Structures are given as structure tokens and as C-alpha cells.
Coordinates of C-alpha atoms and ligand atoms in Angstrom, one line a residue:
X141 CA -41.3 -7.8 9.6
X142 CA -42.8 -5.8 12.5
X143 CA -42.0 -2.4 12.3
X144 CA -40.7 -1.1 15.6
X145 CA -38.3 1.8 14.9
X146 CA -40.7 4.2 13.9
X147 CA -40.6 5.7 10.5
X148 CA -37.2 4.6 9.2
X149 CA -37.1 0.5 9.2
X150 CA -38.3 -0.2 5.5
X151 CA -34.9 1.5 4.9
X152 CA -31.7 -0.4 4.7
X153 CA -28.9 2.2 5.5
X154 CA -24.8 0.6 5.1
X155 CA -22.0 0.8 7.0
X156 CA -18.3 0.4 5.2
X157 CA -15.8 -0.2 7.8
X158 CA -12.3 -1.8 7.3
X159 CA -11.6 -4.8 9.3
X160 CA -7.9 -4.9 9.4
X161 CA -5.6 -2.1 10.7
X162 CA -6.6 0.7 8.2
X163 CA -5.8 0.9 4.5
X164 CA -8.2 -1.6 3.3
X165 CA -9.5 0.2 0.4
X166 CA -13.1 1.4 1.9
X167 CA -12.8 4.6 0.1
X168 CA -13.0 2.7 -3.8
X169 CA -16.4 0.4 -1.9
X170 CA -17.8 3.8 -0.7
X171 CA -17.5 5.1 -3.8
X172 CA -19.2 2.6 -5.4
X173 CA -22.3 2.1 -3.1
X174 CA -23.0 5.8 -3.5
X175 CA -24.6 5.9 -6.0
X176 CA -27.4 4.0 -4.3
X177 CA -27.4 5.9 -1.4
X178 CA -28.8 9.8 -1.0
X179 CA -25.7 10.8 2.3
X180 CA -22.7 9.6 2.8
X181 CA -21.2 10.1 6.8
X182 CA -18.0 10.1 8.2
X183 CA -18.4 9.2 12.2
X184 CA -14.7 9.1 13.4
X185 CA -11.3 10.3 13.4
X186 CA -10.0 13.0 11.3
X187 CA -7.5 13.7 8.8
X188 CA -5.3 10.5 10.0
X189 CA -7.1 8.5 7.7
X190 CA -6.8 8.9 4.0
X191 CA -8.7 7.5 1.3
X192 CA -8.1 7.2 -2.2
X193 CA -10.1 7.4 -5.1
X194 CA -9.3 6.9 -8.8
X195 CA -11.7 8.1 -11.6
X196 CA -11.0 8.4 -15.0
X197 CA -7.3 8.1 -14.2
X198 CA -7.3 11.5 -11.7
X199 CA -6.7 10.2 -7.9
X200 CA -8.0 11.6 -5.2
X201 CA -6.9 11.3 -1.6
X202 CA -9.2 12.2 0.7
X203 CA -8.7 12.6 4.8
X204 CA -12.1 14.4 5.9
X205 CA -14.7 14.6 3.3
X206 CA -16.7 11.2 2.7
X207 CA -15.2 9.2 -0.3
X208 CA -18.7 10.0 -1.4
X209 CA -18.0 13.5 -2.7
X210 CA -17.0 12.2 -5.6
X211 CA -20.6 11.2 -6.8
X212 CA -22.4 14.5 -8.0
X213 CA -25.6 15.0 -5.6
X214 CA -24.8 13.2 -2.8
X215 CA -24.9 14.6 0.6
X216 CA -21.7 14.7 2.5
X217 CA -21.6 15.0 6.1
X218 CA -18.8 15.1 9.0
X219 CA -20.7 14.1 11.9
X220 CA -19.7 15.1 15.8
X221 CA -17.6 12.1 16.1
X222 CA -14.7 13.4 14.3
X223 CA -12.2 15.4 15.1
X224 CA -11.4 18.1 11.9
X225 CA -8.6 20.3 11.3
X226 CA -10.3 23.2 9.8
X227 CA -7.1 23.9 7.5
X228 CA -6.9 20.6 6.1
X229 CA -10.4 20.3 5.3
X230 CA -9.9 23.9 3.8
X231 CA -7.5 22.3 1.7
X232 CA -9.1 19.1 0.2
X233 CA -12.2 21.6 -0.4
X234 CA -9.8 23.6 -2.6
X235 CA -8.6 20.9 -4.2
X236 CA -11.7 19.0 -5.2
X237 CA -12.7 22.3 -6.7
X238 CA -15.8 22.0 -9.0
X239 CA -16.1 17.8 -7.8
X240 CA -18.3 18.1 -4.4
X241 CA -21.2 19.0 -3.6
X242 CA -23.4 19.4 -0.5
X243 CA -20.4 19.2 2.4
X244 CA -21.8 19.5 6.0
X245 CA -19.5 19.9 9.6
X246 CA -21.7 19.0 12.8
X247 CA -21.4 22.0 15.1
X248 CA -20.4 19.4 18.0
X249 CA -17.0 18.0 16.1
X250 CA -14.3 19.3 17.8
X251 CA -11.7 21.2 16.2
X252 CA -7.6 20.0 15.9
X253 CA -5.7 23.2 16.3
X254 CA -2.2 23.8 16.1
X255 CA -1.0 22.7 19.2
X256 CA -2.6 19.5 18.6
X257 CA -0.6 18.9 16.4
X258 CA 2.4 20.4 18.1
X259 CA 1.6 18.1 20.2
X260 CA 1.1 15.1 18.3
X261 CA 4.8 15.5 17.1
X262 CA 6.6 15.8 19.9
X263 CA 5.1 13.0 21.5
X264 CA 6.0 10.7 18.8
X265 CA 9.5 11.7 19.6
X266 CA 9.3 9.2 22.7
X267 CA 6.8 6.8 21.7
X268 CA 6.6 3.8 19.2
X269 CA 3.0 4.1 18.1
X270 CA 3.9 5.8 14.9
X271 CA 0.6 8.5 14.8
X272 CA -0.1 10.4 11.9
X273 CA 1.2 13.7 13.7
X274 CA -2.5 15.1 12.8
X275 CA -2.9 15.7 16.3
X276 CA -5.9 13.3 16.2
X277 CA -4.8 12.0 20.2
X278 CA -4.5 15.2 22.0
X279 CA -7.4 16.8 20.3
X280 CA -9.7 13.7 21.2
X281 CA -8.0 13.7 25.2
X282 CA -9.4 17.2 25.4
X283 CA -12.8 16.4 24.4
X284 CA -12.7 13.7 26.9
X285 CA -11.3 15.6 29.9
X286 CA -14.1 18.6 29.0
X287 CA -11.6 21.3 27.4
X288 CA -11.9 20.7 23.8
X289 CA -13.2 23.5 21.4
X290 CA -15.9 22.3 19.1
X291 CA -17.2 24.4 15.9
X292 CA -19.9 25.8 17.8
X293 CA -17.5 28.1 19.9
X294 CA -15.1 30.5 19.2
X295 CA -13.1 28.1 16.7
X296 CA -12.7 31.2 14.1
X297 CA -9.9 33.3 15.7
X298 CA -7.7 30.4 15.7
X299 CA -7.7 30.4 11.9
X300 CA -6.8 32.5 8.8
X301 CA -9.4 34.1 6.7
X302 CA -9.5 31.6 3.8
X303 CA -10.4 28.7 6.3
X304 CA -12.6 30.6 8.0
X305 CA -14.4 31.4 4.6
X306 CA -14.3 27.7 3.3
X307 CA -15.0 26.0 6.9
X308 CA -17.3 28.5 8.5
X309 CA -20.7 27.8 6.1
X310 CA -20.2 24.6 6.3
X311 CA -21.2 24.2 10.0
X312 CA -24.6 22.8 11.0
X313 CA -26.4 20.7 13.4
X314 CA -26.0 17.9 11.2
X315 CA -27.6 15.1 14.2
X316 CA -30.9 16.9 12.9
X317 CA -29.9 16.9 9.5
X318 CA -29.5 13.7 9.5
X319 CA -32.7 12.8 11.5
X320 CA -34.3 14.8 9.0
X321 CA -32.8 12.3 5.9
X322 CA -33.5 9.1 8.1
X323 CA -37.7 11.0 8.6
X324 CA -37.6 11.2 5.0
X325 CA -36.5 7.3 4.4
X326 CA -33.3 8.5 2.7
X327 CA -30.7 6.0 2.5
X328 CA -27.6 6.9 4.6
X329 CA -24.1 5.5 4.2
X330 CA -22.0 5.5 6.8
X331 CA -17.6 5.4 5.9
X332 CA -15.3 4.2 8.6
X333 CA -11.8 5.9 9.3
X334 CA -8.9 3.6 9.9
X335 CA -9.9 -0.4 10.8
X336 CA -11.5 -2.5 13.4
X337 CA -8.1 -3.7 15.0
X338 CA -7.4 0.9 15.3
X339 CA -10.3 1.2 17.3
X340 CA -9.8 2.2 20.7
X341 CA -11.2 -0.1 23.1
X342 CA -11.2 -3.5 20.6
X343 CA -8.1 -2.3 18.6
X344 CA -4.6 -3.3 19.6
X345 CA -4.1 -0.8 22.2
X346 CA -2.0 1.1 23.3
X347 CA -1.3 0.6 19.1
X348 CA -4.2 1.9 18.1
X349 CA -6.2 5.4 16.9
X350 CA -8.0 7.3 19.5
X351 CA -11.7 6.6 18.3
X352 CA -14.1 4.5 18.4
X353 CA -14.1 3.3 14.9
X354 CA -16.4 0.5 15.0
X355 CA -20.2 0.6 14.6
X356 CA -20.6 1.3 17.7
X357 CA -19.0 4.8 16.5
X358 CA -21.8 5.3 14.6
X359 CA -24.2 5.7 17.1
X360 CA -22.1 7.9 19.0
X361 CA -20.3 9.6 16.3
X362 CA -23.3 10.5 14.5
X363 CA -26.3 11.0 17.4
X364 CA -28.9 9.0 14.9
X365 CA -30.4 5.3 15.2
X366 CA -30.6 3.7 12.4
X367 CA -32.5 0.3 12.8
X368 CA -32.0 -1.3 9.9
X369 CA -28.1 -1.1 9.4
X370 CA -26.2 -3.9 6.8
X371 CA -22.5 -3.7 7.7
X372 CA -20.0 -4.2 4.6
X373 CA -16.1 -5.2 6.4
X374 CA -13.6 -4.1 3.8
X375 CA -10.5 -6.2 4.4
X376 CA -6.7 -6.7 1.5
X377 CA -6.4 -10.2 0.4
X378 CA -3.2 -9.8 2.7
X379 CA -2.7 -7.7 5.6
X380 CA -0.8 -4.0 6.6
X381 CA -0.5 -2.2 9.3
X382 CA 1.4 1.3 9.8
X383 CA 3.3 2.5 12.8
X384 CA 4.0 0.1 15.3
X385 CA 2.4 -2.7 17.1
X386 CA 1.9 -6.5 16.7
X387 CA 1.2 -8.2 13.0
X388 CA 1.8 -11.9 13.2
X389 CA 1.9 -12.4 9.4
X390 CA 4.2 -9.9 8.8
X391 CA 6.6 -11.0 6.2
X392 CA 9.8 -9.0 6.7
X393 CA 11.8 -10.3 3.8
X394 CA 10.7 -10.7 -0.3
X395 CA 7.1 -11.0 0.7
X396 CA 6.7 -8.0 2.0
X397 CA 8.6 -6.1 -0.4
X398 CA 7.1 -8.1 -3.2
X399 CA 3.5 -7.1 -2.0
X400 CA 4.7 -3.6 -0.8
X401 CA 6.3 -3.0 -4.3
X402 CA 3.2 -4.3 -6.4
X403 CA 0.1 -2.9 -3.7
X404 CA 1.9 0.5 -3.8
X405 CA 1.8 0.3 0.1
X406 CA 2.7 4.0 1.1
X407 CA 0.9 5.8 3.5
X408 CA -1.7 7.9 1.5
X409 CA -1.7 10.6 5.0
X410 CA 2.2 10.4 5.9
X411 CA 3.8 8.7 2.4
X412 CA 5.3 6.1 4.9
X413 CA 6.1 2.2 3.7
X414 CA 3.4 0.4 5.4
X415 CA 4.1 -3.3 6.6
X416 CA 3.3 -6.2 4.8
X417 CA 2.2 -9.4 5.1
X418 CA 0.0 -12.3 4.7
X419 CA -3.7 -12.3 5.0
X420 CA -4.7 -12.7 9.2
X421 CA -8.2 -14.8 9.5
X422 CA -8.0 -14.7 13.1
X423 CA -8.0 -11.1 13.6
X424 CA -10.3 -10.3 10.7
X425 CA -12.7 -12.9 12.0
X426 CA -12.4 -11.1 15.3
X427 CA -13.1 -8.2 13.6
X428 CA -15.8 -9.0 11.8
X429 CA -17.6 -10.4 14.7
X430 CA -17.0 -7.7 16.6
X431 CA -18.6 -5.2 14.4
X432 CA -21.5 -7.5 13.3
X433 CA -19.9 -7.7 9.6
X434 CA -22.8 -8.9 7.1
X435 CA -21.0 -9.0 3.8
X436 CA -17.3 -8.8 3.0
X437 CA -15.6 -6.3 0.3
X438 CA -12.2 -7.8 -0.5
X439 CA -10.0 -5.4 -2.3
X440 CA -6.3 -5.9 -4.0
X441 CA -6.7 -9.0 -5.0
X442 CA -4.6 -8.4 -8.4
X443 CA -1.7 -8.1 -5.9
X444 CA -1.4 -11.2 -5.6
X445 CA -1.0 -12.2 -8.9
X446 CA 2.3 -14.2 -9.8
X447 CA 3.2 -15.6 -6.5
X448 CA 3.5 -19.2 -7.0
X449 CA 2.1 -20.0 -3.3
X450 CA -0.2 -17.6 -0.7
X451 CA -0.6 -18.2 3.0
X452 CA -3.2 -17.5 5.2
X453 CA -3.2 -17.4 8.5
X454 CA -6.0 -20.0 9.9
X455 CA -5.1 -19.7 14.2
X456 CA -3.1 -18.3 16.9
X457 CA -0.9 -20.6 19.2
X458 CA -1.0 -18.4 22.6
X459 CA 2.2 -19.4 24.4
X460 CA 2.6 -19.3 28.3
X461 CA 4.5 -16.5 28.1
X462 CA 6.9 -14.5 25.7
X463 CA 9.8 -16.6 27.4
X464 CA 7.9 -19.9 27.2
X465 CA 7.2 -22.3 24.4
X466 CA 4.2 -23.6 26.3
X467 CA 1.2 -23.5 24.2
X468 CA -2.1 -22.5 26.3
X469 CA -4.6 -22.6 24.0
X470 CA -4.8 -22.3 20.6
X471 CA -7.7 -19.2 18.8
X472 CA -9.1 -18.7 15.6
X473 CA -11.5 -16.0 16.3
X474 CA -9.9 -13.6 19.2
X475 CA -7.1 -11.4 19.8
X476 CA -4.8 -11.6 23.0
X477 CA -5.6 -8.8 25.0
X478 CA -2.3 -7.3 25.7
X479 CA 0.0 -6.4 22.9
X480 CA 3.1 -8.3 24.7
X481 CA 0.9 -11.4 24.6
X482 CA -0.2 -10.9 21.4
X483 CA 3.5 -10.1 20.0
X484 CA 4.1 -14.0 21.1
X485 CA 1.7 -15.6 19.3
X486 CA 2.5 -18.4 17.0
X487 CA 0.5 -18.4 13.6
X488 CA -0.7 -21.1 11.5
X489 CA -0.5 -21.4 7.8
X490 CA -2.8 -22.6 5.2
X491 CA -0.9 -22.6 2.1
X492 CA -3.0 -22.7 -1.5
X493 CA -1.6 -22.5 -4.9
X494 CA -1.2 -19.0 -6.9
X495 CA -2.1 -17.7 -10.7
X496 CA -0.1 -16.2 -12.8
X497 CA -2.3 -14.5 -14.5
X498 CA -3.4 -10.6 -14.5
X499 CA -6.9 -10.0 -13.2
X500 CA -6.7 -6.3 -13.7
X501 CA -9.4 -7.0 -16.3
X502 CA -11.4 -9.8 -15.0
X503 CA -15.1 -8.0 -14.6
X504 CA -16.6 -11.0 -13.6
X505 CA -15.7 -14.0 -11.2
X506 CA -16.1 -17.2 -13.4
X507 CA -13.3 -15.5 -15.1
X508 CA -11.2 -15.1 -12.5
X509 CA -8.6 -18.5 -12.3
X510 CA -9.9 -21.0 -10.8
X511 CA -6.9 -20.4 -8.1
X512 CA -8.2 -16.8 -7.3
X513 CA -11.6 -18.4 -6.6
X514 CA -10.4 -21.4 -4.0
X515 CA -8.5 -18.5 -2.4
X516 CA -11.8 -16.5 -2.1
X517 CA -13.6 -19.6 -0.8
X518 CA -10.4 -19.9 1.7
X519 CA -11.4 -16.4 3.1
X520 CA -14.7 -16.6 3.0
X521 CA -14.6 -19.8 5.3
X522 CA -12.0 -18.4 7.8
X523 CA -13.8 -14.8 8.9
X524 CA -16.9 -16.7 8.2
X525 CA -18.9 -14.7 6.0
X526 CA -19.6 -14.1 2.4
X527 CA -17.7 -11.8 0.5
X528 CA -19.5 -10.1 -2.5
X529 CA -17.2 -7.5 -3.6
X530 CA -13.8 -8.2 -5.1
X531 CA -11.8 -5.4 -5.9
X532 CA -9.2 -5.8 -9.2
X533 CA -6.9 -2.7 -9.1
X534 CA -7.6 0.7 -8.4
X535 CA -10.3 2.2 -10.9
X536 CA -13.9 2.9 -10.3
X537 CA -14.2 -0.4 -13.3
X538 CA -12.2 -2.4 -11.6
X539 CA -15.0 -4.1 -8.3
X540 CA -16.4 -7.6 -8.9
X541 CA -19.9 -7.5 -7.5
X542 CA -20.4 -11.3 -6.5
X543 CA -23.4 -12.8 -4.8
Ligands
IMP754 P1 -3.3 8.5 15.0 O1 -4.6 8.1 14.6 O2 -2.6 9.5 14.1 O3 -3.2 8.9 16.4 O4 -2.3 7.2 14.9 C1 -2.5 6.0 15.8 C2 -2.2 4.7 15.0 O5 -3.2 4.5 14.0 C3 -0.8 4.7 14.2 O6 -0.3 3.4 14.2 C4 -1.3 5.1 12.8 O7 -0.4 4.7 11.8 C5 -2.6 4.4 12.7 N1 -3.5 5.0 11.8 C6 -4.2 6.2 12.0 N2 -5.0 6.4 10.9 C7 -4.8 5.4 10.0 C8 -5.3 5.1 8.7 O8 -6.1 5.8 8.1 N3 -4.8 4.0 8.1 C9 -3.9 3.2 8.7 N4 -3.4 3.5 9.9 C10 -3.8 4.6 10.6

């Protein structure tokens, strides 16, 4: 291959990005690809998201600091993309005590503060997006209308002592920092907050985060180029979403509460239940096309276990209108544009057999029953790529690598 990036294309750098509506797990498949990377970035959003890791039992949920600071060595940055609340990160520093190590805050990120938050809350009062109340909207509308306050201003006489101790030496320029790594052909992972369908310009809006959480977030969120780039899409053998908006597979009835029970589907940021349903291979394959998804990490497939039949959702009738039983047109790769349209959508089922039997421990995939596998081939054909990961429950042990 002809090298025309300069210094950095022998290097292949990842991005993990979910591409559902949040929650698919990416913090267990950063966690794992750490190891074989030397940085691990966070590009977008704040303490909204939440990622948990389990290892050795102890679970750690995480909202700022990569998923990556878990892995002793590795270099954790939060890039000028995000938007960080100084005294949660204060927090999660505290409480990872002696497990992180190298933690760096871009001196461009701008900085949630109180009123934010304020904010945040009482707008949720009137509206039925269902935010995290982390002040994650207000804080980014005032970096776009120019009055935001970034950590290379006066952020410290807004906070207490302690966060100013924990927060304050953390603060760097990390766009050269991370030049610097990319110069010295280190391998650079980069962790997604929330999911594809959050994102604000390809996400369901106005149900959506307010960032761009996409790769194209990366380039923005991070000020590098990396040239060489494989994309892993992290998406649940079935679907959630939290807060409101559309979900066409939403199962309101013993689905839901049988994969809401079993998935432990509470907010990890806000404790709420999230909504269930089956998988959606319209809007993932939307996703994954929009993000130029290489490889797909499938995660909770041990929640399926013991349901006699699983659907998946294989296309979208668009109606004329929400009044109308006209069909228009019928997609499998697209989402309607507005959420009214979307809300009207008919979806169509493919319905495959279930196992009954616990997968917890399966390590490998000729071991998984020969149900679990169709059902992989079944996703793999709708969003059109190959999926390599497949996630077993919770623990570090428990990821199917599968090529
Ligand atoms: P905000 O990001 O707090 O403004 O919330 C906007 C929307 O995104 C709401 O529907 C939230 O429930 C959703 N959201 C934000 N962060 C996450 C996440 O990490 N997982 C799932 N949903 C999220």
C-alpha cells in the first residue's frame, strides 16, 4: 500500500462505537482491545454515558475516564470533544483509587458547571427527551453560541479545593499529545459515548444526545487524523433505548420485562429501567453504514437464552402518514427522517428458533448451540458485516473472539 499520510499509516488505530441508542456494552470491548493498544480516547459527551466494567467480580461504572483505565499502563485521555464536569470526574478518580494510570483532560474541553446542570433539570420538567440531567445540552449550546468556559480559563473558582486538586494536573494540550503518540506509531483507541442512533445530526433527533458521536466525532473531538482507522460497532443481540423517542421493536409486555429482568437493563448514569425490545437490523444497518463499521462486537447474547422463539427485525413499512395505512416504500437500511414518521413505521419480523441452554461459559463458538449460531448468521446478514466478538455475560472471560 502507498503510504500517503505521512508517518502514521503502517499503524492501524480502532474505533469502538455502539450502533444502537447507547448501552451496547462498548465499555467490556474497550476493555478488551486495550491491551493491544498503547491510548485509549474518549471524543464525546460527558458524564451521560456510563460504562461498566467487571473484573475479578468488582464492577466499575465509569462516565468520563476511558473504559481503558482499567488496563495498568495505558494512556487515558479526554479529548476537546467532551464536555466534563470536573466534580464527577473528581469522583470516579477517587474511586478508582490505586486502578488508573496516566489520565489526561484537553485544555479545549469545555467544562459542565452547576447551572448546567440546573439547567438540564428543569428543562426535563417540560420536555420528553428523558436527558441524563448531566447538563451535557446546555453546556454543549454554550460552546456553540461562543460562551462556554473550557479548562484553559478560569474553570478553578467555580470548584471546591479537592476538584481543583484532582482535576487541575490533569489538564494538557492533549491534540499534541496525541500527535505526539500517532508520530511515534503508537496505537490509539478511540471509545464512543452513547450510540450511532444519539448522535446529533444522524441520531433520532430531537431524541437524541447533543454530540457528535460518530466517527466523524473523532476527528473533531480529538483534532488528530488518523489514516488508518478499523471501526468495531458494538450493538445487544436485542435493542434498548432510554428516555424517550421512537423504537419500533419495542416489546412492552413479557418481552421486555423478560429481557429487562435477565439483561439487568437499568440505567448505569440515572438507575432508570431502560426499554426493551427486539433486535432492529434496519437501524443498526443504518448505523453501521453510516459510521463505516468494519467489524461487529455483539454483546448479551446469554440474554437470550431460554426464549423458545427471537425476532428480528428485517425492514421498515413507511406509511403515508401516521393516519394512513398506505405503505410508500418499504427500507431495510435507513431511518425516516422525522421522529413522527419514524414513530409510524411498520416492522417486519424474522422469527428463528431459541436454546435453552446457558452460554455463560461457552469460550468458543462451535460450542455455542447450533441455534445461537444461525442467530448470529441472521445478524450478520441483516447490518451486513461480520461480527467477531460475541460477548457471554458480563466478565472480562466472558468475549468470544470469532473470525
Ligand atoms: P443527554 O445526553 O443527557 O442530553 O440525553 C439525551 C438522550 O440521550 C436521552 O434520551 C438519554 O437517555 C440518552 N443518553 C445519553 N447518554 C446515554 C448513554 O450513555 N446511554 C444511553 N442513552 C443515553
Amino acid at each position: 500500500m502507498t503510504c500517503l499520510s505521512g508517518n502514521n499509516c503502517m499503524v492501524k488505530h480502532t474505533a469502538v462505537m455502539g450502533v444502537q441508542w447507547g448501552d451496547e456494552g462498548k465499555g467490556k470491548i474497550v476493555d478488551a482491545l486495550s491491551p493491544e493498544h498503547d491510548v485509549v480516547v474518549r471524543y464525546c459527551g460527558g458524564a451521560n454515558a456510563g460504562h461498566t466494567v467487571v473484573v475479578n467480580g468488582a464492577k466499575f461504572a465509569l462516565h468520563l475516564v476511558p473504559s481503558g483505565v482499567l488496563r495498568s499502563g495505558k494512556v487515558c485521555v479526554l479529548a476537546n470533544g467532551m464536555v466534563v464536569d470536573p466534580d464527577a470526574l473528581a469522583q470516579e478518580i477517587f474511586m478508582l483509587a490505586e486502578n488508573y494510570g496516566l489520565i489526561y483532560v484537553s485544555d479545549r474541553a469545555h467544562v459542565v458547571l452547576q447551572r448546567h446542570k440546573d439547567e438540564d433539570a428543569a428543562e426535563e420538567q417540560k420536555t420528553s427527551i428523558g436527558t441524563t440531567k448531566k447538563g451535557i445540552g446546555p453546556c454543549y449550546r454554550d460552546k456553540i453560541y461562543r460562551k462556554g468556559l473550557r479548562f484553559c480559563d478560569d474553570w478553578k473558582n467555580h470548584f471546591n479545593l479537592h476538584t481543583q486538586h484532582y482535576v487541575g494536573s490533569l489538564i494538557t494540550d492533549t491534540r499534541k499529545l496525541l500527535q505526539e503518540f500517532l508520530d511515534a506509531n503508537k496505537k490509539i483507541l478511540f471509545e464512543g459515548g452513547q450510540g450511532a442512533l444519539l448522535d446529533i445530526d444522524h441520531g433520532t433527533y430531537p431524541y437524541v444526545t447533543s454530540s457528535s458521536t460518530g466517527v466523524g466525532g473523532i476527528y473533531t473531538g480529538t483534532g488528530i487524523c488518523p489514516k488508518e482507522l478499523k471501526v468495531i460497532g458494538v450493538m445487544k443481540a436485542y435493542t434498548t433505548r432510554v428516555g424517550g423517542g421512537p423504537f419500533p421493536t419495542e416489546q412492552l409486555l413479557s418481552v421486555g420485562n423478560y429481557l429487562r429482568e435477565k439483561g439487568k437493563e437499568f440505567g448505569t448514569t440515572t438507575g432508570r429501567p431502560r426499554r426493551c425490545g427486539w433486535f432492529d437490523g434496519v437501524s443498526a444497518k443504518y448505523a453501521v453504514q453510516v459510521n463505516g463499521v468494519d467489524e461487529i462486537a455483539l454483546t448479551k447474547l446469554d440474554v437470550l437464552s431460554g426464549l423458545d422463539e427471537i425476532l428480528a427485525c428485517t425492514s421498515y413499512d413507511v406509511r403515508e402518514s401516521i393516519t394512513s395505512y398506505k405503505i410508500v416504500k418499504t427500507i431495510n437500511d435507513s431511518i425516516p427522517a422525522n421522529v413522527v414518521d419514524f414513530a409510524s413505521i411498520t416492522p417486519h419480523y424474522l422469527a428463528v428458533e431459541g436454546w435453552k441452554k446457558d452460554i455463560s461459559k461457552v469460550r468458543c463458538v462451535e460450542d455455542l448451540p447450533k441455534q445461537a449460531r444461525h442467530y448470529i448468521e441472521v445478524l450478520e446478514t441483516l447490518v451486513d458485516r461480520p461480527i467477531t466478538y460475541v460477548g457471554v455475560g458480563q466478565e472480562r472471560e466472558q468475549l468470544i473472539r470469532r473470525s
